[in-house]
Short mmCIF file of C-alpha atoms in Angstrom, two decimals:
data_model
loop_
_atom_site.label_atom_id
_atom_site.label_comp_id
_atom_site.label_asym_id
_atom_site.label_seq_id
_atom_site.Cartn_x
_atom_site.Cartn_y
_atom_site.Cartn_z
CA UNK A 1 10.11 18.74 19.98
CA UNK A 2 6.94 19.68 19.99
CA UNK A 3 4.19 17.34 20.67
CA UNK A 4 1.11 16.12 18.60
CA UNK A 5 -1.26 19.16 17.63
CA UNK A 6 -3.93 18.80 19.16
CA UNK A 7 -6.31 21.08 16.74
CA UNK A 8 -5.82 17.74 13.92
CA UNK A 9 -8.79 16.33 12.58
CA UNK A 10 -7.96 13.02 14.20
CA UNK A 11 -7.62 13.95 17.73
CA UNK A 12 -10.52 13.72 19.88
CA UNK A 13 -9.33 15.69 23.17
CA UNK A 14 -6.72 14.80 25.46
CA UNK A 15 -5.70 12.26 28.44
CA UNK A 16 -3.92 13.84 30.87
CA UNK A 17 -0.87 11.02 31.82
CA UNK A 18 2.72 12.22 34.48
CA UNK A 19 4.41 12.79 31.16
CA UNK A 20 1.77 15.97 30.25
CA UNK A 21 -1.07 15.97 27.84
CA UNK A 22 -1.41 13.31 25.06
CA UNK A 23 -3.38 13.70 21.86
CA UNK A 24 -6.81 11.28 22.26
CA UNK A 25 -7.34 9.22 19.07
CA UNK A 26 -9.68 6.57 18.13
CA UNK A 27 -10.46 3.77 15.84
CA UNK A 28 -13.09 4.56 13.24
CA UNK A 29 -12.65 7.01 10.79
CA UNK A 30 -14.81 10.03 9.71
CA UNK A 31 -15.49 10.86 6.55
CA UNK A 32 -12.63 12.77 5.83
CA UNK A 33 -10.74 10.54 7.06
CA UNK A 34 -11.50 8.15 4.18
CA UNK A 35 -11.85 10.54 1.92
CA UNK A 36 -8.12 11.78 2.68
CA UNK A 37 -7.77 8.21 1.67
CA UNK A 38 -9.16 7.97 -2.23
CA UNK A 39 -7.02 11.70 -2.77
CA UNK A 40 -3.93 9.42 -1.90
CA UNK A 41 -5.09 6.49 -3.75
CA UNK A 42 -5.92 9.66 -6.59
CA UNK A 43 -2.29 11.11 -6.34
CA UNK A 44 -4.08 13.87 -4.66
CA UNK A 45 -1.33 15.17 -1.87
CA UNK A 46 -0.34 11.79 -1.23
CA UNK A 47 3.64 13.34 -0.47
CA UNK A 48 1.53 16.24 2.31
CA UNK A 49 -0.74 12.98 3.95
CA UNK A 50 0.51 13.06 7.38
CA UNK A 51 0.35 12.52 10.89
CA UNK A 52 2.60 14.46 13.66
CA UNK A 53 4.90 12.47 15.18
CA UNK A 54 4.86 12.11 18.58
CA UNK A 55 2.31 10.18 21.09
CA UNK A 56 -1.25 9.09 20.64
CA UNK A 57 -3.92 7.97 23.29
CA UNK A 58 -6.11 5.12 21.40
CA UNK A 59 -9.00 5.85 22.99
CA UNK A 60 -8.64 5.43 27.49
CA UNK A 61 -5.41 3.84 27.21
CA UNK A 62 -4.18 3.07 31.08
CA UNK A 63 -0.03 2.34 31.70
CA UNK A 64 0.33 -1.46 31.13
CA UNK A 65 -1.89 -1.18 27.69
CA UNK A 66 0.06 -1.65 24.97
CA UNK A 67 2.44 0.48 22.78
CA UNK A 68 2.36 0.25 18.84
CA UNK A 69 5.20 2.14 16.67
CA UNK A 70 3.99 3.48 13.02
CA UNK A 71 4.82 5.68 10.56
CA UNK A 72 3.38 9.10 10.04
CA UNK A 73 1.83 8.33 6.77
CA UNK A 74 -1.85 9.00 7.31
CA UNK A 75 -2.47 5.89 5.61
CA UNK A 76 -0.18 3.77 8.09
CA UNK A 77 -1.71 5.73 10.92
CA UNK A 78 -5.79 4.72 9.85
CA UNK A 79 -4.48 1.38 8.87
CA UNK A 80 -3.44 0.24 12.32
CA UNK A 81 -6.21 2.73 14.53
CA UNK A 82 -8.89 0.76 12.73
CA UNK A 83 -7.92 -2.63 13.37
CA UNK A 84 -7.48 -2.11 17.30
CA UNK A 85 -11.19 -1.25 17.44
CA UNK A 86 -12.40 -1.30 20.56
CA UNK A 87 -9.38 -1.94 22.24
CA UNK A 88 -7.02 0.87 24.61
CA UNK A 89 -3.80 0.98 23.83
CA UNK A 90 -1.22 4.03 22.78
CA UNK A 91 0.54 4.76 19.34
CA UNK A 92 4.17 6.27 18.46
CA UNK A 93 4.39 7.85 15.53
CA UNK A 94 7.77 8.13 14.08
CA UNK A 95 8.97 10.54 11.82
CA UNK A 96 9.19 9.14 8.48
CA UNK A 97 8.63 11.86 5.99
CA UNK A 98 5.40 11.10 5.45
CA UNK A 99 6.41 7.95 3.87
CA UNK A 100 4.89 4.53 4.75
CA UNK A 101 6.19 1.87 6.97
CA UNK A 102 7.89 -0.78 4.93
CA UNK A 103 9.32 2.28 2.59
CA UNK A 104 10.48 3.84 5.58
CA UNK A 105 12.31 1.39 6.75
CA UNK A 106 14.30 0.66 3.32
CA UNK A 107 15.20 4.35 3.18
CA UNK A 108 16.56 4.77 6.63
CA UNK A 109 13.48 6.77 7.68
CA UNK A 110 11.75 4.56 9.90
CA UNK A 111 15.14 3.42 11.67
CA UNK A 112 16.40 3.21 15.21
CA UNK A 113 17.61 7.10 15.65
CA UNK A 114 14.24 7.97 15.21
CA UNK A 115 12.39 5.28 17.36
CA UNK A 116 15.02 6.68 20.40
CA UNK A 117 14.44 9.95 19.92
CA UNK A 118 10.68 9.53 19.85
CA UNK A 119 10.28 7.55 22.63
CA UNK A 120 12.68 9.98 24.50
CA UNK A 121 10.93 13.13 23.70
CA UNK A 122 7.23 12.07 24.78
CA UNK A 123 8.80 10.52 27.79
CA UNK A 124 7.12 7.25 27.12
CA UNK A 125 9.23 5.53 30.51
CA UNK A 126 7.32 8.02 32.48
CA UNK A 127 3.64 6.61 30.92
CA UNK A 128 3.53 3.18 31.04
CA UNK A 129 4.75 0.49 33.03
CA UNK A 130 5.65 -2.00 30.69
CA UNK A 131 8.74 -1.94 28.16
CA UNK A 132 7.79 -3.00 25.29
CA UNK A 133 6.99 -1.83 21.83
CA UNK A 134 5.19 -3.67 19.28
CA UNK A 135 6.46 -2.72 15.87
CA UNK A 136 5.10 -3.72 12.18
CA UNK A 137 6.98 -6.58 11.11
CA UNK A 138 8.17 -4.33 7.87
CA UNK A 139 9.87 -2.07 9.46
CA UNK A 140 12.58 -5.23 10.64
CA UNK A 141 14.77 -3.86 8.09
CA UNK A 142 15.24 -0.71 9.72
CA UNK A 143 15.47 -1.19 13.12
CA UNK A 144 18.35 -2.33 15.71
CA UNK A 145 16.14 -3.98 17.74
CA UNK A 146 19.23 -5.09 20.54
CA UNK A 147 20.21 -1.44 20.15
CA UNK A 148 16.99 -0.02 21.18
CA UNK A 149 17.15 -2.28 23.60
CA UNK A 150 20.26 -1.21 25.62
CA UNK A 151 19.88 2.55 24.44
CA UNK A 152 16.22 2.89 25.86
CA UNK A 153 15.13 -0.54 28.30
CA UNK A 154 12.40 -1.12 25.79
CA UNK A 155 12.22 -4.27 23.91
CA UNK A 156 11.40 -4.09 20.22
CA UNK A 157 8.98 -6.67 19.72
CA UNK A 158 7.86 -7.50 15.87
CA UNK A 159 3.81 -7.31 14.73
CA UNK A 160 1.99 -9.09 11.81
CA UNK A 161 2.69 -8.40 8.84
CA UNK A 162 -1.37 -7.03 8.23
CA UNK A 163 -2.36 -4.69 10.58
CA UNK A 164 -5.84 -6.57 10.01
CA UNK A 165 -3.85 -10.05 12.81
CA UNK A 166 -2.60 -7.71 15.37
CA UNK A 167 -5.57 -8.16 17.76
CA UNK A 168 -5.31 -11.80 17.11
CA UNK A 169 -1.35 -11.40 18.11
CA UNK A 170 -2.70 -9.54 20.74
CA UNK A 171 -5.12 -12.16 21.81
CA UNK A 172 -2.85 -15.00 21.60
CA UNK A 173 0.28 -13.57 23.94
CA UNK A 174 2.01 -11.53 21.59
CA UNK A 175 2.77 -14.68 19.91
CA UNK A 176 2.18 -14.22 15.42
CA UNK A 177 1.27 -16.93 13.68
CA UNK A 178 3.53 -18.21 10.51
CA UNK A 179 1.42 -16.98 8.36
CA UNK A 180 0.96 -13.87 10.11
CA UNK A 181 4.82 -13.42 9.11
CA UNK A 182 3.62 -13.85 5.48
CA UNK A 183 3.67 -10.59 3.45
CA UNK A 184 1.25 -11.49 0.49
CA UNK A 185 1.37 -8.79 -2.27
CA UNK A 186 -2.50 -10.04 -3.96
CA UNK A 187 -4.75 -8.70 -6.69
CA UNK A 188 -6.96 -5.95 -4.61
CA UNK A 189 -3.43 -4.59 -2.55
CA UNK A 190 -1.38 -4.63 -6.37
CA UNK A 191 -4.67 -3.05 -8.41
CA UNK A 192 -5.50 -0.74 -5.41
CA UNK A 193 -1.57 0.97 -6.85
CA UNK A 194 -2.85 1.82 -10.49
CA UNK A 195 -5.04 4.89 -9.89
CA UNK A 196 -2.11 7.40 -8.50
CA UNK A 197 -0.02 5.79 -11.51
CA UNK A 198 -3.13 7.06 -14.59
CA UNK A 199 -3.37 9.34 -12.79
CA UNK A 200 0.75 9.76 -13.22
CA UNK A 201 0.25 9.19 -16.53
CA UNK A 202 -2.27 11.75 -17.62
CA UNK A 203 -0.50 14.29 -16.17
CA UNK A 204 2.71 13.29 -18.55
CA UNK A 205 1.33 12.27 -21.33
CA UNK A 206 -1.37 14.78 -21.73
CA UNK A 207 1.85 17.56 -22.86
CA UNK A 208 3.40 14.43 -24.40
CA UNK A 209 0.48 13.95 -26.66
CA UNK A 210 0.47 18.32 -27.13
CA UNK A 211 3.98 17.91 -28.41
CA UNK A 212 3.45 14.82 -31.10
CA UNK A 213 0.79 16.71 -32.48
CA UNK A 214 2.54 19.96 -32.75
CA UNK A 215 5.59 18.60 -34.25
CA UNK A 216 3.60 17.19 -36.62
CA UNK A 217 1.64 19.98 -37.78
CA UNK A 218 4.86 21.61 -38.72
CA UNK A 219 6.60 18.42 -40.65
CA UNK A 220 4.02 17.72 -42.52
CA UNK A 221 3.73 20.38 -43.54
CA UNK A 222 1.43 22.10 -41.92
CA UNK A 223 -1.13 19.33 -41.97
CA UNK A 224 -4.04 20.00 -40.16
CA UNK A 225 -5.20 16.71 -41.18
CA UNK A 226 -1.85 14.87 -40.45
CA UNK A 227 -1.19 16.35 -37.36
CA UNK A 228 -4.63 14.57 -36.11
CA UNK A 229 -4.06 11.67 -37.43
CA UNK A 230 -0.40 11.63 -36.33
CA UNK A 231 -1.02 12.93 -33.14
CA UNK A 232 -4.41 9.51 -32.91
CA UNK A 233 -1.79 7.29 -33.56
CA UNK A 234 -0.09 9.21 -30.51
CA UNK A 235 -2.63 9.08 -28.46
CA UNK A 236 -3.43 4.74 -29.09
CA UNK A 237 0.36 3.87 -28.58
CA UNK A 238 0.71 6.02 -25.19
CA UNK A 239 -2.48 4.89 -24.01
CA UNK A 240 -1.88 0.73 -24.71
CA UNK A 241 1.76 1.38 -22.99
CA UNK A 242 1.02 2.87 -20.12
CA UNK A 243 -2.41 0.59 -19.67
CA UNK A 244 0.05 -1.78 -19.98
CA UNK A 245 2.74 -1.01 -17.72
CA UNK A 246 0.32 0.20 -14.88
CA UNK A 247 -2.53 -1.76 -15.24
CA UNK A 248 -1.58 -5.22 -16.97
CA UNK A 249 1.53 -6.24 -15.41
CA UNK A 250 -0.10 -5.76 -11.82
CA UNK A 251 -3.13 -7.64 -12.71
CA UNK A 252 -1.53 -10.20 -14.23
CA UNK A 253 1.74 -10.14 -11.93
CA UNK A 254 2.71 -13.41 -11.00
CA UNK A 255 2.33 -15.36 -14.31
CA UNK A 256 5.25 -12.59 -15.95
CA UNK A 257 8.31 -13.67 -16.87
CA UNK A 258 10.91 -12.18 -14.98
CA UNK A 259 11.93 -10.98 -11.52
CA UNK A 260 11.74 -7.22 -11.64
CA UNK A 261 8.66 -4.95 -12.60
CA UNK A 262 10.76 -4.09 -15.72
CA UNK A 263 10.80 -7.24 -16.90
CA UNK A 264 7.09 -7.93 -15.94
CA UNK A 265 6.10 -5.45 -18.18
CA UNK A 266 8.25 -6.36 -21.16
CA UNK A 267 4.73 -9.15 -22.36
CA UNK A 268 2.05 -6.98 -22.11
CA UNK A 269 4.16 -3.70 -24.13
CA UNK A 270 4.62 -6.53 -27.06
CA UNK A 271 1.00 -7.43 -26.60
CA UNK A 272 0.69 -3.72 -26.77
CA UNK A 273 2.60 -3.06 -29.67
CA UNK A 274 0.99 -6.40 -31.68
CA UNK A 275 -2.83 -4.31 -30.67
CA UNK A 276 -1.19 -1.33 -31.89
CA UNK A 277 -0.18 -2.92 -35.04
CA UNK A 278 -3.66 -4.91 -35.72
CA UNK A 279 -5.13 -1.55 -35.30
CA UNK A 280 -2.96 1.26 -37.63
CA UNK A 281 -0.48 -1.15 -39.68
CA UNK A 282 -2.38 -0.71 -42.55
CA UNK A 283 -2.55 3.70 -42.19
CA UNK A 284 -0.03 4.36 -40.85
CA UNK A 285 3.71 5.01 -42.04
CA UNK A 286 6.45 2.13 -41.85
CA UNK A 287 9.01 4.03 -39.77
CA UNK A 288 6.39 5.38 -37.27
CA UNK A 289 4.99 2.08 -36.51
CA UNK A 290 8.63 1.25 -35.79
CA UNK A 291 8.45 4.08 -33.71
CA UNK A 292 5.18 2.82 -31.54
CA UNK A 293 7.05 -1.11 -32.05
CA UNK A 294 9.60 0.26 -29.65
CA UNK A 295 8.51 3.23 -28.08
CA UNK A 296 4.93 1.15 -26.36
CA UNK A 297 7.09 -1.85 -24.71
CA UNK A 298 9.59 0.96 -23.15
CA UNK A 299 6.91 3.05 -21.78
CA UNK A 300 4.94 -0.07 -19.98
CA UNK A 301 8.56 -1.19 -19.00
CA UNK A 302 9.04 2.34 -16.96
CA UNK A 303 5.21 2.63 -15.66
CA UNK A 304 5.91 -1.06 -14.39
CA UNK A 305 9.24 -0.26 -12.81
CA UNK A 306 7.23 1.87 -10.80
CA UNK A 307 5.83 -0.94 -8.75
CA UNK A 308 8.74 -1.91 -7.31
CA UNK A 309 8.60 0.44 -4.33
CA UNK A 310 4.86 -1.26 -3.55
CA UNK A 311 6.03 -5.06 -2.64
CA UNK A 312 7.96 -6.97 -1.44
CA UNK A 313 9.43 -8.70 -4.61
CA UNK A 314 11.90 -6.00 -3.76
CA UNK A 315 14.96 -4.91 -1.55
CA UNK A 316 16.18 -1.11 -2.38
CA UNK A 317 19.29 -2.65 -3.66
CA UNK A 318 17.41 -4.30 -5.45
CA UNK A 319 15.54 -0.83 -6.49
CA UNK A 320 18.67 0.85 -7.67
CA UNK A 321 19.98 -2.34 -9.75
CA UNK A 322 16.62 -2.90 -11.41
CA UNK A 323 17.14 0.68 -12.53
CA UNK A 324 20.75 0.62 -13.33
CA UNK A 325 19.81 -2.51 -15.74
CA UNK A 326 16.46 -0.80 -17.44
CA UNK A 327 16.40 2.25 -17.01
CA UNK A 328 19.42 2.41 -20.01
CA UNK A 329 17.27 0.05 -22.61
CA UNK A 330 14.47 2.22 -22.21
CA UNK A 331 16.92 5.03 -22.72
CA UNK A 332 17.77 3.88 -25.86
CA UNK A 333 14.25 1.92 -27.11
CA UNK A 334 13.15 5.88 -26.18
CA UNK A 335 15.98 7.28 -28.61
CA UNK A 336 15.49 5.50 -31.43
CA UNK A 337 11.64 5.68 -31.50
CA UNK A 338 11.78 8.92 -31.25
CA UNK A 339 14.48 8.82 -34.33
CA UNK A 340 12.64 6.28 -36.01
CA UNK A 341 9.26 8.66 -35.76
CA UNK A 342 11.39 12.37 -36.63
CA UNK A 343 12.43 10.03 -39.39
CA UNK A 344 9.29 8.84 -41.08
CA UNK A 345 8.20 12.68 -41.70
CA UNK A 346 11.26 12.82 -43.50
CA UNK A 347 10.67 9.83 -45.92
CA UNK A 348 7.29 11.06 -47.24
#
């Protein structure tokens, strides 16, 4: 198993240890780090934004300094080292396939076997004097602490939920306050996820919109005027459905009824349908209006459901259960809506 590459952009040399050289990183983020964050937030290269798994030295750590464990998703890695500004330590990065800590723990890539593998591969026992690992609390579902202790001798100590609380956690003698154990999902965290959803919607929406335009053109008897009007209606409907699910649902999440994200996307979707009716109710065929009244909530719940993996509201089993219930309904609404939309051309 290869050690982390030293030619990664955020690595600044190496430090020598009894187990060999270890790449050194610092807590400050460079312009490239922040540019990478922006690109990932926009969905650009999101699945390949990784760091090499293995052990890193934060500044100039000594054998008694703490060992922090994190995922090899670059945003998780950057968040941790930035929170540890001015401190020395060791950062053990697991191979989570580029997935953040919480999602990786749920999917099994941030787990006991991977942790044991990395401890052994980097010969951690020869580098540090103590036998304590500080893991993010959100990784708890994937790691069996007793098994790590039994097979490696290292104790897994759950750190705070938020990386920003780690300095206080360290200063208090590795004790977390009750507030450090609570995961909040504030509006800033919800809205930071919106751009990547919108980028995904644009990628999907453009070909769909083009298809609506072409189909309208031929079904209306080669009428450019009818195709443009139908295309504009489709554009408005897709826009409203996307905004309802990808923007309004996370924005108003605490106040929307229902437990699942799909259910929470229903009300914004209905609001989008009503707005569409107010704008197009007198200018479009009735069947086309009915079609979009069904399709807009379906689109809204689909995009709302994408947030199931971004909060503590759902577990992995909860996500599967939600999808099993919501997807068939979305598909059914989609099929009926499309049939009505086609029928609108046959009726007139």
